[in-house]
mmCIF file of C-alpha atoms in Angstrom:
data_model
loop_
_atom_site.group_PDB
_atom_site.id
_atom_site.type_symbol
_atom_site.label_atom_id
_atom_site.label_comp_id
_atom_site.label_asym_id
_atom_site.label_seq_id
_atom_site.Cartn_x
_atom_site.Cartn_y
_atom_site.Cartn_z
ATOM 1 C CA UNK A 1 21.953 -13.685 -32.138
ATOM 2 C CA UNK A 2 22.466 -11.507 -29.047
ATOM 3 C CA UNK A 3 20.258 -11.480 -25.959
ATOM 4 C CA UNK A 4 19.011 -8.076 -27.129
ATOM 5 C CA UNK A 5 17.185 -9.834 -30.002
ATOM 6 C CA UNK A 6 14.717 -11.397 -27.568
ATOM 7 C CA UNK A 7 11.092 -10.478 -28.324
ATOM 8 C CA UNK A 8 8.071 -10.009 -26.084
ATOM 9 C CA UNK A 9 6.427 -13.159 -27.424
ATOM 10 C CA UNK A 10 9.582 -15.150 -26.667
ATOM 11 C CA UNK A 11 9.586 -13.856 -23.094
ATOM 12 C CA UNK A 12 5.926 -14.807 -22.689
ATOM 13 C CA UNK A 13 6.759 -18.302 -23.932
ATOM 14 C CA UNK A 14 9.531 -18.581 -21.348
ATOM 15 C CA UNK A 15 7.163 -17.409 -18.616
ATOM 16 C CA UNK A 16 4.648 -20.080 -19.617
ATOM 17 C CA UNK A 17 7.344 -22.740 -19.411
ATOM 18 C CA UNK A 18 8.461 -21.391 -16.026
ATOM 19 C CA UNK A 19 4.888 -21.689 -14.737
ATOM 20 C CA UNK A 20 4.562 -25.222 -16.072
ATOM 21 C CA UNK A 21 7.854 -26.510 -14.670
ATOM 22 C CA UNK A 22 8.096 -24.541 -11.467
ATOM 23 C CA UNK A 23 11.020 -22.365 -10.470
ATOM 24 C CA UNK A 24 13.541 -25.003 -9.371
ATOM 25 C CA UNK A 25 13.108 -27.236 -12.418
ATOM 26 C CA UNK A 26 13.140 -24.282 -14.830
ATOM 27 C CA UNK A 27 16.398 -22.919 -13.405
ATOM 28 C CA UNK A 28 17.951 -26.383 -13.413
ATOM 29 C CA UNK A 29 16.936 -27.054 -17.022
ATOM 30 C CA UNK A 30 18.559 -23.856 -18.270
ATOM 31 C CA UNK A 31 21.518 -23.786 -15.877
ATOM 32 C CA UNK A 32 20.755 -20.554 -14.016
ATOM 33 C CA UNK A 33 21.099 -19.693 -10.351
ATOM 34 C CA UNK A 34 18.255 -17.904 -8.532
ATOM 35 C CA UNK A 35 18.145 -14.168 -9.165
ATOM 36 C CA UNK A 36 19.781 -12.064 -6.472
ATOM 37 C CA UNK A 37 18.338 -8.639 -7.228
ATOM 38 C CA UNK A 38 16.280 -8.275 -10.414
ATOM 39 C CA UNK A 39 12.883 -9.845 -10.959
ATOM 40 C CA UNK A 40 10.377 -9.636 -13.793
ATOM 41 C CA UNK A 41 6.763 -9.024 -12.731
ATOM 42 C CA UNK A 42 3.976 -10.474 -14.857
ATOM 43 C CA UNK A 43 0.330 -11.063 -13.971
ATOM 44 C CA UNK A 44 1.091 -10.484 -10.313
ATOM 45 C CA UNK A 45 3.966 -13.000 -10.156
ATOM 46 C CA UNK A 46 7.720 -12.521 -10.057
ATOM 47 C CA UNK A 47 10.301 -14.391 -12.141
ATOM 48 C CA UNK A 48 14.112 -14.616 -12.257
ATOM 49 C CA UNK A 49 14.777 -12.036 -14.959
ATOM 50 C CA UNK A 50 18.089 -13.302 -16.361
ATOM 51 C CA UNK A 51 16.899 -16.910 -16.562
ATOM 52 C CA UNK A 52 13.741 -15.831 -18.380
ATOM 53 C CA UNK A 53 15.750 -13.900 -20.984
ATOM 54 C CA UNK A 54 18.181 -16.786 -21.450
ATOM 55 C CA UNK A 55 15.345 -19.250 -22.032
ATOM 56 C CA UNK A 56 13.425 -16.790 -24.213
ATOM 57 C CA UNK A 57 16.368 -16.582 -26.604
ATOM 58 C CA UNK A 58 15.552 -20.127 -27.659
ATOM 59 C CA UNK A 59 12.079 -19.086 -28.821
ATOM 60 C CA UNK A 60 13.034 -16.185 -31.091
ATOM 61 C CA UNK A 61 13.049 -18.337 -34.220
ATOM 62 C CA UNK A 62 13.189 -22.049 -35.141
ATOM 63 C CA UNK A 63 16.992 -22.031 -35.284
ATOM 64 C CA UNK A 64 17.696 -20.059 -32.131
ATOM 65 C CA UNK A 65 19.006 -21.629 -28.940
ATOM 66 C CA UNK A 66 18.732 -20.677 -25.269
ATOM 67 C CA UNK A 67 21.611 -18.631 -23.897
ATOM 68 C CA UNK A 68 23.848 -19.981 -21.166
ATOM 69 C CA UNK A 69 24.231 -17.936 -17.990
ATOM 70 C CA UNK A 70 27.914 -17.419 -18.854
ATOM 71 C CA UNK A 71 27.091 -15.905 -22.262
ATOM 72 C CA UNK A 72 25.581 -12.643 -20.978
ATOM 73 C CA UNK A 73 25.286 -10.593 -17.822
ATOM 74 C CA UNK A 74 22.093 -9.717 -16.001
ATOM 75 C CA UNK A 75 21.122 -6.662 -14.036
ATOM 76 C CA UNK A 76 20.558 -2.939 -14.257
ATOM 77 C CA UNK A 77 22.511 -2.321 -17.470
ATOM 78 C CA UNK A 78 21.437 -5.337 -19.522
ATOM 79 C CA UNK A 79 18.441 -7.558 -18.836
ATOM 80 C CA UNK A 80 16.382 -4.987 -16.915
ATOM 81 C CA UNK A 81 16.298 -2.325 -19.676
ATOM 82 C CA UNK A 82 15.649 -4.998 -22.326
ATOM 83 C CA UNK A 83 12.599 -6.358 -20.517
ATOM 84 C CA UNK A 84 11.312 -2.868 -19.776
ATOM 85 C CA UNK A 85 11.614 -1.936 -23.440
ATOM 86 C CA UNK A 86 9.358 -4.915 -24.188
ATOM 87 C CA UNK A 87 6.700 -3.575 -21.823
ATOM 88 C CA UNK A 88 7.468 -5.634 -18.727
ATOM 89 C CA UNK A 89 7.902 -4.414 -15.155
ATOM 90 C CA UNK A 90 11.270 -5.233 -13.591
ATOM 91 C CA UNK A 91 11.948 -4.658 -9.908
ATOM 92 C CA UNK A 92 15.183 -4.529 -7.959
ATOM 93 C CA UNK A 93 14.780 -6.311 -4.641
ATOM 94 C CA UNK A 94 18.110 -7.377 -3.206
ATOM 95 C CA UNK A 95 16.508 -8.331 0.103
ATOM 96 C CA UNK A 96 14.661 -11.332 -1.304
ATOM 97 C CA UNK A 97 14.906 -14.129 -3.825
ATOM 98 C CA UNK A 98 11.255 -15.099 -3.516
ATOM 99 C CA UNK A 99 10.711 -15.469 -7.229
ATOM 100 C CA UNK A 100 8.123 -18.153 -7.831
ATOM 101 C CA UNK A 101 5.700 -18.578 -10.669
ATOM 102 C CA UNK A 102 2.985 -19.474 -8.180
ATOM 103 C CA UNK A 103 3.574 -16.616 -5.760
ATOM 104 C CA UNK A 104 1.402 -13.517 -5.855
ATOM 105 C CA UNK A 105 3.765 -10.546 -5.883
ATOM 106 C CA UNK A 106 1.455 -7.620 -6.574
ATOM 107 C CA UNK A 107 -2.239 -6.858 -6.785
ATOM 108 C CA UNK A 108 -3.894 -4.752 -9.471
ATOM 109 C CA UNK A 109 -6.455 -2.127 -8.472
ATOM 110 C CA UNK A 110 -8.911 0.083 -10.334
ATOM 111 C CA UNK A 111 -10.031 3.392 -8.822
ATOM 112 C CA UNK A 112 -13.101 5.327 -9.962
ATOM 113 C CA UNK A 113 -12.182 8.857 -8.901
ATOM 114 C CA UNK A 114 -13.908 11.224 -11.310
ATOM 115 C CA UNK A 115 -14.925 13.552 -8.474
ATOM 116 C CA UNK A 116 -11.462 13.867 -6.987
ATOM 117 C CA UNK A 117 -9.147 12.938 -9.868
ATOM 118 C CA UNK A 118 -7.814 16.492 -10.266
ATOM 119 C CA UNK A 119 -6.643 16.430 -6.655
ATOM 120 C CA UNK A 120 -5.603 12.824 -6.154
ATOM 121 C CA UNK A 121 -3.549 12.053 -9.250
ATOM 122 C CA UNK A 122 -1.448 15.265 -9.266
ATOM 123 C CA UNK A 123 -1.125 14.904 -5.490
ATOM 124 C CA UNK A 124 -0.027 11.256 -5.766
ATOM 125 C CA UNK A 125 -2.562 9.806 -3.355
ATOM 126 C CA UNK A 126 -6.013 8.265 -3.020
ATOM 127 C CA UNK A 127 -8.422 9.133 -0.204
ATOM 128 C CA UNK A 128 -11.650 7.531 0.943
ATOM 129 C CA UNK A 129 -13.863 7.831 4.014
ATOM 130 C CA UNK A 130 -13.750 4.977 6.497
ATOM 131 C CA UNK A 131 -17.389 4.028 5.943
ATOM 132 C CA UNK A 132 -20.435 4.948 3.909
ATOM 133 C CA UNK A 133 -22.330 8.071 4.968
ATOM 134 C CA UNK A 134 -24.749 5.930 7.001
ATOM 135 C CA UNK A 135 -21.885 4.339 8.922
ATOM 136 C CA UNK A 136 -22.068 0.965 7.191
ATOM 137 C CA UNK A 137 -18.893 -0.644 5.805
ATOM 138 C CA UNK A 138 -17.892 -0.500 2.145
ATOM 139 C CA UNK A 139 -15.729 -3.112 0.449
ATOM 140 C CA UNK A 140 -14.359 -0.385 -1.809
ATOM 141 C CA UNK A 141 -13.221 1.686 1.184
ATOM 142 C CA UNK A 142 -11.927 -1.355 3.082
ATOM 143 C CA UNK A 143 -9.745 -2.107 0.052
ATOM 144 C CA UNK A 144 -7.679 0.955 0.937
ATOM 145 C CA UNK A 145 -6.281 -1.074 3.857
ATOM 146 C CA UNK A 146 -5.543 -4.060 1.623
ATOM 147 C CA UNK A 147 -3.367 -2.260 -0.919
ATOM 148 C CA UNK A 148 0.348 -2.848 -0.403
ATOM 149 C CA UNK A 149 3.565 -1.186 -1.601
ATOM 150 C CA UNK A 150 4.248 -2.149 -5.208
ATOM 151 C CA UNK A 151 0.597 -2.735 -6.129
ATOM 152 C CA UNK A 152 -0.532 -1.162 -9.419
ATOM 153 C CA UNK A 153 -3.506 1.228 -9.650
ATOM 154 C CA UNK A 154 -5.421 2.192 -12.813
ATOM 155 C CA UNK A 155 -7.157 5.569 -12.388
ATOM 156 C CA UNK A 156 -10.508 5.833 -14.208
ATOM 157 C CA UNK A 157 -12.256 9.186 -14.674
ATOM 158 C CA UNK A 158 -14.443 10.698 -17.388
ATOM 159 C CA UNK A 159 -14.921 7.213 -18.897
ATOM 160 C CA UNK A 160 -11.152 6.830 -19.440
ATOM 161 C CA UNK A 161 -8.149 5.250 -17.778
ATOM 162 C CA UNK A 162 -6.118 8.436 -17.537
ATOM 163 C CA UNK A 163 -3.231 7.460 -15.265
ATOM 164 C CA UNK A 164 -1.445 4.454 -13.794
ATOM 165 C CA UNK A 165 0.231 4.444 -10.399
ATOM 166 C CA UNK A 166 2.225 2.335 -7.959
ATOM 167 C CA UNK A 167 1.429 2.199 -4.235
ATOM 168 C CA UNK A 168 4.296 3.614 -2.192
ATOM 169 C CA UNK A 169 3.083 2.573 1.264
ATOM 170 C CA UNK A 170 0.067 1.197 3.037
ATOM 171 C CA UNK A 171 -2.908 3.467 3.693
ATOM 172 C CA UNK A 172 -2.670 5.926 6.564
ATOM 173 C CA UNK A 173 -5.490 7.307 8.696
ATOM 174 C CA UNK A 174 -5.803 10.961 7.720
ATOM 175 C CA UNK A 175 -8.627 13.520 7.618
ATOM 176 C CA UNK A 176 -10.373 14.403 4.379
ATOM 177 C CA UNK A 177 -8.142 16.614 2.202
ATOM 178 C CA UNK A 178 -9.235 20.241 2.363
ATOM 179 C CA UNK A 179 -8.677 20.614 -1.387
ATOM 180 C CA UNK A 180 -11.689 18.377 -2.059
ATOM 181 C CA UNK A 181 -13.989 21.278 -1.217
ATOM 182 C CA UNK A 182 -17.591 20.685 -2.241
ATOM 183 C CA UNK A 183 -16.640 17.411 -3.954
ATOM 184 C CA UNK A 184 -16.236 15.814 -0.540
ATOM 185 C CA UNK A 185 -19.286 17.222 1.215
ATOM 186 C CA UNK A 186 -21.042 13.849 1.346
ATOM 187 C CA UNK A 187 -18.143 12.125 3.121
ATOM 188 C CA UNK A 188 -17.126 12.029 6.753
ATOM 189 C CA UNK A 189 -13.890 13.652 7.868
ATOM 190 C CA UNK A 190 -12.087 10.489 8.987
ATOM 191 C CA UNK A 191 -10.569 8.445 6.200
ATOM 192 C CA UNK A 192 -7.782 6.473 4.546
ATOM 193 C CA UNK A 193 -5.033 8.142 2.531
ATOM 194 C CA UNK A 194 -3.113 5.793 0.242
ATOM 195 C CA UNK A 195 0.224 7.104 -1.142
ATOM 196 C CA UNK A 196 0.351 6.310 -4.880
ATOM 197 C CA UNK A 197 2.943 7.580 -7.360
ATOM 198 C CA UNK A 198 0.942 8.270 -10.529
ATOM 199 C CA UNK A 199 2.012 8.624 -14.151
ATOM 200 C CA UNK A 200 -0.353 10.293 -16.626
ATOM 201 C CA UNK A 201 -1.145 8.473 -19.857
ATOM 202 C CA UNK A 202 -0.529 10.711 -22.903
ATOM 203 C CA UNK A 203 -3.377 8.887 -24.656
ATOM 204 C CA UNK A 204 -6.031 7.822 -22.121
ATOM 205 C CA UNK A 205 -7.661 4.448 -22.735
ATOM 206 C CA UNK A 206 -11.448 4.320 -23.156
ATOM 207 C CA UNK A 207 -12.542 0.865 -21.905
ATOM 208 C CA UNK A 208 -15.962 1.200 -23.547
ATOM 209 C CA UNK A 209 -14.206 0.890 -26.920
ATOM 210 C CA UNK A 210 -12.509 -2.380 -25.943
ATOM 211 C CA UNK A 211 -15.044 -4.302 -23.868
ATOM 212 C CA UNK A 212 -14.740 -7.353 -26.121
ATOM 213 C CA UNK A 213 -11.249 -7.830 -24.658
ATOM 214 C CA UNK A 214 -11.950 -6.597 -21.121
ATOM 215 C CA UNK A 215 -15.464 -7.870 -20.351
ATOM 216 C CA UNK A 216 -14.538 -11.599 -20.103
ATOM 217 C CA UNK A 217 -12.255 -10.794 -17.160
ATOM 218 C CA UNK A 218 -14.532 -8.496 -15.128
ATOM 219 C CA UNK A 219 -14.815 -9.513 -11.453
ATOM 220 C CA UNK A 220 -18.018 -11.425 -10.795
ATOM 221 C CA UNK A 221 -18.472 -9.409 -7.597
ATOM 222 C CA UNK A 222 -17.473 -5.847 -6.727
ATOM 223 C CA UNK A 223 -16.491 -4.960 -10.278
ATOM 224 C CA UNK A 224 -15.445 -1.321 -10.792
ATOM 225 C CA UNK A 225 -17.220 -1.139 -14.163
ATOM 226 C CA UNK A 226 -20.222 -2.674 -15.881
ATOM 227 C CA UNK A 227 -20.129 -4.886 -18.964
ATOM 228 C CA UNK A 228 -20.942 -1.740 -20.966
ATOM 229 C CA UNK A 229 -17.750 -0.031 -19.838
ATOM 230 C CA UNK A 230 -19.563 2.445 -17.590
ATOM 231 C CA UNK A 231 -18.444 2.844 -13.986
ATOM 232 C CA UNK A 232 -20.378 1.086 -11.237
ATOM 233 C CA UNK A 233 -22.230 3.363 -8.838
ATOM 234 C CA UNK A 234 -20.559 3.451 -5.438
ATOM 235 C CA UNK A 235 -17.418 1.636 -6.540
ATOM 236 C CA UNK A 236 -14.181 3.389 -5.548
ATOM 237 C CA UNK A 237 -11.093 1.187 -5.161
ATOM 238 C CA UNK A 238 -11.661 -2.295 -6.582
ATOM 239 C CA UNK A 239 -9.314 -5.239 -6.986
ATOM 240 C CA UNK A 240 -9.221 -6.539 -10.549
ATOM 241 C CA UNK A 241 -8.054 -9.967 -11.790
ATOM 242 C CA UNK A 242 -4.572 -10.341 -13.240
ATOM 243 C CA UNK A 243 -6.092 -11.296 -16.610
ATOM 244 C CA UNK A 244 -8.098 -8.074 -16.696
ATOM 245 C CA UNK A 245 -4.987 -6.072 -15.835
ATOM 246 C CA UNK A 246 -3.098 -7.953 -18.548
ATOM 247 C CA UNK A 247 -5.750 -7.061 -21.112
ATOM 248 C CA UNK A 248 -5.485 -3.384 -20.146
ATOM 249 C CA UNK A 249 -1.692 -3.488 -20.314
ATOM 250 C CA UNK A 250 -1.838 -5.047 -23.776
ATOM 251 C CA UNK A 251 -4.259 -2.325 -24.905
ATOM 252 C CA UNK A 252 -1.931 0.363 -23.573
ATOM 253 C CA UNK A 253 0.893 -1.113 -25.661
ATOM 254 C CA UNK A 254 3.819 1.263 -26.050
ATOM 255 C CA UNK A 255 2.416 3.586 -23.409
ATOM 256 C CA UNK A 256 2.852 0.838 -20.834
ATOM 257 C CA UNK A 257 6.400 0.194 -22.017
ATOM 258 C CA UNK A 258 7.190 3.875 -21.497
ATOM 259 C CA UNK A 259 5.856 4.110 -17.951
ATOM 260 C CA UNK A 260 6.724 0.595 -16.744
ATOM 261 C CA UNK A 261 10.213 1.569 -15.461
ATOM 262 C CA UNK A 262 8.568 4.031 -13.058
ATOM 263 C CA UNK A 263 6.176 1.410 -11.688
ATOM 264 C CA UNK A 264 8.678 -0.367 -9.485
ATOM 265 C CA UNK A 265 8.413 -1.347 -5.857
ATOM 266 C CA UNK A 266 9.460 1.699 -3.845
ATOM 267 C CA UNK A 267 12.533 1.503 -1.672
ATOM 268 C CA UNK A 268 11.240 3.901 0.991
ATOM 269 C CA UNK A 269 10.356 2.220 4.263
ATOM 270 C CA UNK A 270 6.756 2.502 5.377
ATOM 271 C CA UNK A 271 7.874 4.276 8.545
ATOM 272 C CA UNK A 272 9.578 6.928 6.407
ATOM 273 C CA UNK A 273 6.421 7.533 4.390
ATOM 274 C CA UNK A 274 4.339 7.832 7.562
ATOM 275 C CA UNK A 275 6.848 10.246 9.068
ATOM 276 C CA UNK A 276 6.818 12.280 5.864
ATOM 277 C CA UNK A 277 3.009 12.471 5.912
ATOM 278 C CA UNK A 278 2.963 13.587 9.544
ATOM 279 C CA UNK A 279 5.601 16.208 8.774
ATOM 280 C CA UNK A 280 3.307 17.513 6.035
ATOM 281 C CA UNK A 281 0.397 17.696 8.493
ATOM 282 C CA UNK A 282 2.648 19.623 10.902
ATOM 283 C CA UNK A 283 3.567 22.063 8.136
ATOM 284 C CA UNK A 284 -0.107 22.575 7.312
ATOM 285 C CA UNK A 285 -0.820 23.372 10.966
ATOM 286 C CA UNK A 286 1.968 25.959 11.024
ATOM 287 C CA UNK A 287 0.499 27.636 7.927
ATOM 288 C CA UNK A 288 -3.041 27.879 9.302
ATOM 289 C CA UNK A 289 -4.539 31.329 9.814
ATOM 290 C CA UNK A 290 -7.575 30.315 11.902
ATOM 291 C CA UNK A 291 -5.608 29.639 15.105
ATOM 292 C CA UNK A 292 -2.922 31.485 17.037
ATOM 293 C CA UNK A 293 0.761 30.673 17.344
ATOM 294 C CA UNK A 294 0.363 29.167 20.816
ATOM 295 C CA UNK A 295 -2.221 26.630 19.649
ATOM 296 C CA UNK A 296 -0.141 25.825 16.575
ATOM 297 C CA UNK A 297 2.817 24.997 18.823
ATOM 298 C CA UNK A 298 0.649 22.848 21.095
ATOM 299 C CA UNK A 299 -0.741 20.853 18.173
ATOM 300 C CA UNK A 300 2.678 20.298 16.587
ATOM 301 C CA UNK A 301 4.291 19.294 19.896
ATOM 302 C CA UNK A 302 1.528 16.775 20.539
ATOM 303 C CA UNK A 303 2.718 14.788 17.510
ATOM 304 C CA UNK A 304 5.738 13.674 19.537
ATOM 305 C CA UNK A 305 3.777 13.320 22.772
ATOM 306 C CA UNK A 306 5.102 16.586 24.148
ATOM 307 C CA UNK A 307 3.801 19.853 25.603
ATOM 308 C CA UNK A 308 0.211 20.368 26.695
ATOM 309 C CA UNK A 309 -0.877 16.975 25.354
ATOM 310 C CA UNK A 310 1.565 15.092 27.561
ATOM 311 C CA UNK A 311 0.608 17.206 30.567
ATOM 312 C CA UNK A 312 -3.069 16.430 29.934
ATOM 313 C CA UNK A 313 -2.297 12.730 29.524
ATOM 314 C CA UNK A 314 -0.210 12.501 32.694
ATOM 315 C CA UNK A 315 -3.182 13.894 34.565
ATOM 316 C CA UNK A 316 -4.883 10.543 33.919
ATOM 317 C CA UNK A 317 -2.149 7.998 33.194
ATOM 318 C CA UNK A 318 0.601 7.255 35.737
ATOM 319 C CA UNK A 319 2.448 4.223 34.311
ATOM 320 C CA UNK A 320 2.746 1.894 31.326
ATOM 321 C CA UNK A 321 -0.432 -0.149 31.364
ATOM 322 C CA UNK A 322 1.361 -3.291 30.149
ATOM 323 C CA UNK A 323 4.828 -3.277 31.728
ATOM 324 C CA UNK A 324 3.956 -1.360 34.886
ATOM 325 C CA UNK A 325 6.928 0.986 34.423
ATOM 326 C CA UNK A 326 6.338 4.226 36.365
ATOM 327 C CA UNK A 327 9.407 6.267 35.415
ATOM 328 C CA UNK A 328 7.752 8.861 33.190
ATOM 329 C CA UNK A 329 10.982 9.848 31.444
ATOM 330 C CA UNK A 330 11.112 6.367 29.887
ATOM 331 C CA UNK A 331 7.483 6.293 28.700
ATOM 332 C CA UNK A 332 5.970 7.517 25.464
ATOM 333 C CA UNK A 333 2.741 9.486 25.300
ATOM 334 C CA UNK A 334 0.963 7.466 22.620
ATOM 335 C CA UNK A 335 -2.230 8.641 20.933
ATOM 336 C CA UNK A 336 -4.973 5.999 20.821
ATOM 337 C CA UNK A 337 -6.576 7.535 17.751
ATOM 338 C CA UNK A 338 -3.540 8.400 15.592
ATOM 339 C CA UNK A 339 -2.385 12.009 15.792
ATOM 340 C CA UNK A 340 -2.516 12.513 12.035
ATOM 341 C CA UNK A 341 -6.186 11.413 11.967
ATOM 342 C CA UNK A 342 -7.282 13.427 15.000
ATOM 343 C CA UNK A 343 -9.084 16.764 15.185
ATOM 344 C CA UNK A 344 -7.455 19.689 17.000
ATOM 345 C CA UNK A 345 -9.317 18.764 20.181
ATOM 346 C CA UNK A 346 -8.447 15.081 19.889
ATOM 347 C CA UNK A 347 -4.758 15.857 19.345
ATOM 348 C CA UNK A 348 -4.607 17.498 22.795
ATOM 349 C CA UNK A 349 -7.190 15.427 24.675
ATOM 350 C CA UNK A 350 -5.554 13.493 27.495
ATOM 351 C CA UNK A 351 -8.247 10.832 27.142
ATOM 352 C CA UNK A 352 -6.887 10.074 23.668
ATOM 353 C CA UNK A 353 -3.697 8.556 24.942
ATOM 354 C CA UNK A 354 -1.760 6.002 26.923
ATOM 355 C CA UNK A 355 1.638 6.059 28.577
ATOM 356 C CA UNK A 356 3.508 3.091 27.112
ATOM 357 C CA UNK A 357 6.999 1.654 27.215
ATOM 358 C CA UNK A 358 8.698 2.186 23.827
ATOM 359 C CA UNK A 359 8.325 -1.417 22.633
ATOM 360 C CA UNK A 360 4.646 -1.494 23.633
ATOM 361 C CA UNK A 361 4.118 1.869 21.930
ATOM 362 C CA UNK A 362 5.510 0.354 18.721
ATOM 363 C CA UNK A 363 3.088 -2.584 18.862
ATOM 364 C CA UNK A 364 0.102 -0.387 19.720
ATOM 365 C CA UNK A 365 0.912 2.265 17.107
ATOM 366 C CA UNK A 366 1.325 -0.359 14.353
ATOM 367 C CA UNK A 367 -1.879 -2.176 15.258
ATOM 368 C CA UNK A 368 -0.254 -5.376 16.527
ATOM 369 C CA UNK A 369 -2.050 -5.004 19.853
ATOM 370 C CA UNK A 370 -5.188 -3.232 21.043
ATOM 371 C CA UNK A 371 -7.596 -3.352 23.966
ATOM 372 C CA UNK A 372 -11.247 -3.919 24.764
ATOM 373 C CA UNK A 373 -13.135 -1.326 26.780
ATOM 374 C CA UNK A 374 -12.752 -3.507 29.879
ATOM 375 C CA UNK A 375 -8.967 -3.704 29.420
ATOM 376 C CA UNK A 376 -8.489 -7.101 27.791
ATOM 377 C CA UNK A 377 -5.342 -7.318 25.644
ATOM 378 C CA UNK A 378 -6.038 -8.001 21.967
ATOM 379 C CA UNK A 379 -3.171 -9.535 19.985
ATOM 380 C CA UNK A 380 -2.966 -9.453 16.191
ATOM 381 C CA UNK A 381 -2.663 -12.743 14.332
ATOM 382 C CA UNK A 382 0.216 -11.071 12.472
ATOM 383 C CA UNK A 383 2.313 -10.786 15.631
ATOM 384 C CA UNK A 384 4.679 -13.660 16.374
ATOM 385 C CA UNK A 385 3.782 -14.948 19.871
ATOM 386 C CA UNK A 386 7.502 -15.165 20.572
ATOM 387 C CA UNK A 387 7.705 -11.363 20.463
ATOM 388 C CA UNK A 388 5.390 -10.872 23.437
ATOM 389 C CA UNK A 389 6.979 -13.764 25.293
ATOM 390 C CA UNK A 390 10.491 -12.368 24.951
ATOM 391 C CA UNK A 391 9.225 -8.964 26.052
ATOM 392 C CA UNK A 392 7.654 -10.495 29.140
ATOM 393 C CA UNK A 393 4.023 -9.877 28.186
ATOM 394 C CA UNK A 394 1.557 -12.704 28.736
ATOM 395 C CA UNK A 395 -1.517 -12.985 26.463
ATOM 396 C CA UNK A 396 -3.607 -12.686 29.630
ATOM 397 C CA UNK A 397 -2.041 -9.335 30.550
ATOM 398 C CA UNK A 398 -4.625 -6.613 31.154
ATOM 399 C CA UNK A 399 -4.469 -2.929 30.290
ATOM 400 C CA UNK A 400 -6.475 -2.288 33.439
ATOM 401 C CA UNK A 401 -9.758 -0.341 33.599
ATOM 402 C CA UNK A 402 -10.357 2.471 31.129
ATOM 403 C CA UNK A 403 -12.430 5.605 31.660
ATOM 404 C CA UNK A 404 -15.649 6.033 29.644
ATOM 405 C CA UNK A 405 -14.065 9.070 27.960
ATOM 406 C CA UNK A 406 -11.492 6.727 26.415
ATOM 407 C CA UNK A 407 -14.042 4.315 24.946
ATOM 408 C CA UNK A 408 -14.626 6.181 21.626
ATOM 409 C CA UNK A 409 -10.882 6.366 21.001
ATOM 410 C CA UNK A 410 -10.408 2.686 21.820
ATOM 411 C CA UNK A 411 -13.250 1.753 19.488
ATOM 412 C CA UNK A 412 -11.563 3.720 16.696
ATOM 413 C CA UNK A 413 -8.272 1.938 17.361
ATOM 414 C CA UNK A 414 -9.909 -1.498 17.283
ATOM 415 C CA UNK A 415 -11.811 -0.764 14.063
ATOM 416 C CA UNK A 416 -9.213 1.083 12.025
ATOM 417 C CA UNK A 417 -5.725 0.547 13.505
ATOM 418 C CA UNK A 418 -5.723 -2.956 15.002
ATOM 419 C CA UNK A 419 -4.901 -5.798 12.624
ATOM 420 C CA UNK A 420 -6.976 -8.788 13.852
#
């Protein structure tokens, strides 16, 4: 028998053995080295793809034996297409060999987007307001910040799962899409936009017809649907258990096998995606007909901290608040509330900005640091303390006093940009 004779059930058996033994013992038992580039994803975990196929060959039939690593090659032309044809997701990730049956690689999400499906899925994104209309937080909106590149999203509208997507980057702060029209009247303008590459399902899946298989795995809290298969009121983006996602994937059958190759971890860096989004916002500004050419230029220039915005900012700020550097040519005009999420006024408001040294601008823009209204430095738990130390910034460093006009922008940064 050739490795191409391996079946889905044989692969699942190998995965079960991998989980039971652990990665190191499994690889040692079958004589395989850790994968260098290609990994199989299953139930949110990643596995060494070639080793799984080699072991699975021993489960095809009673007389079959596992394949040795020397008996077949792994990679893009062999193991990857075989596993994909069996309905599995295979990713290429040469930067890491973190395969581990106990490690969570991806998260599965379910989005109820009946109102905005016709805009979001063709546009390859999800959008939600930051909070409920009364200003209170929503778990389903907060989940937009939790989604990570490579996570899988099932799109549910009109009582059907109509598309499946893969997150391309983390959510960005962006205003409500104008194409929503009346569908978005109840929502505030500030929100999260999550880039998701969607694939339509030729035959949408109606969960209501399969609740016997799905219902046992519904989340006990914050479920996107009820036990009847109807959507839950107020639920937008909800995390679902791996077992529930597995049940859906099994129900999709061949459809999943057909779209699985497209649901791979994207290679684009998050910075590239953000830059691409901001370039799109700039293009939209240039195409506007409600403002003149001068204002268009001012708004676009402000993206890079240039033009009128920088002049307005330098009227208030005279040096980097953290390093003390006063040479303006070496400082960046950084928006406190991100440019892409700001209104026209906020994009040009000198109160919505700080002059920062480039390395401090990076930390502030990415949410690794922030500030209280009285100037206390806030440091994210995600930032290695060694970074600040090597850059000469003490945890007790102060931003100095802020003006009251800056307080609303700082509050926005603390709530929606800073990563505690």
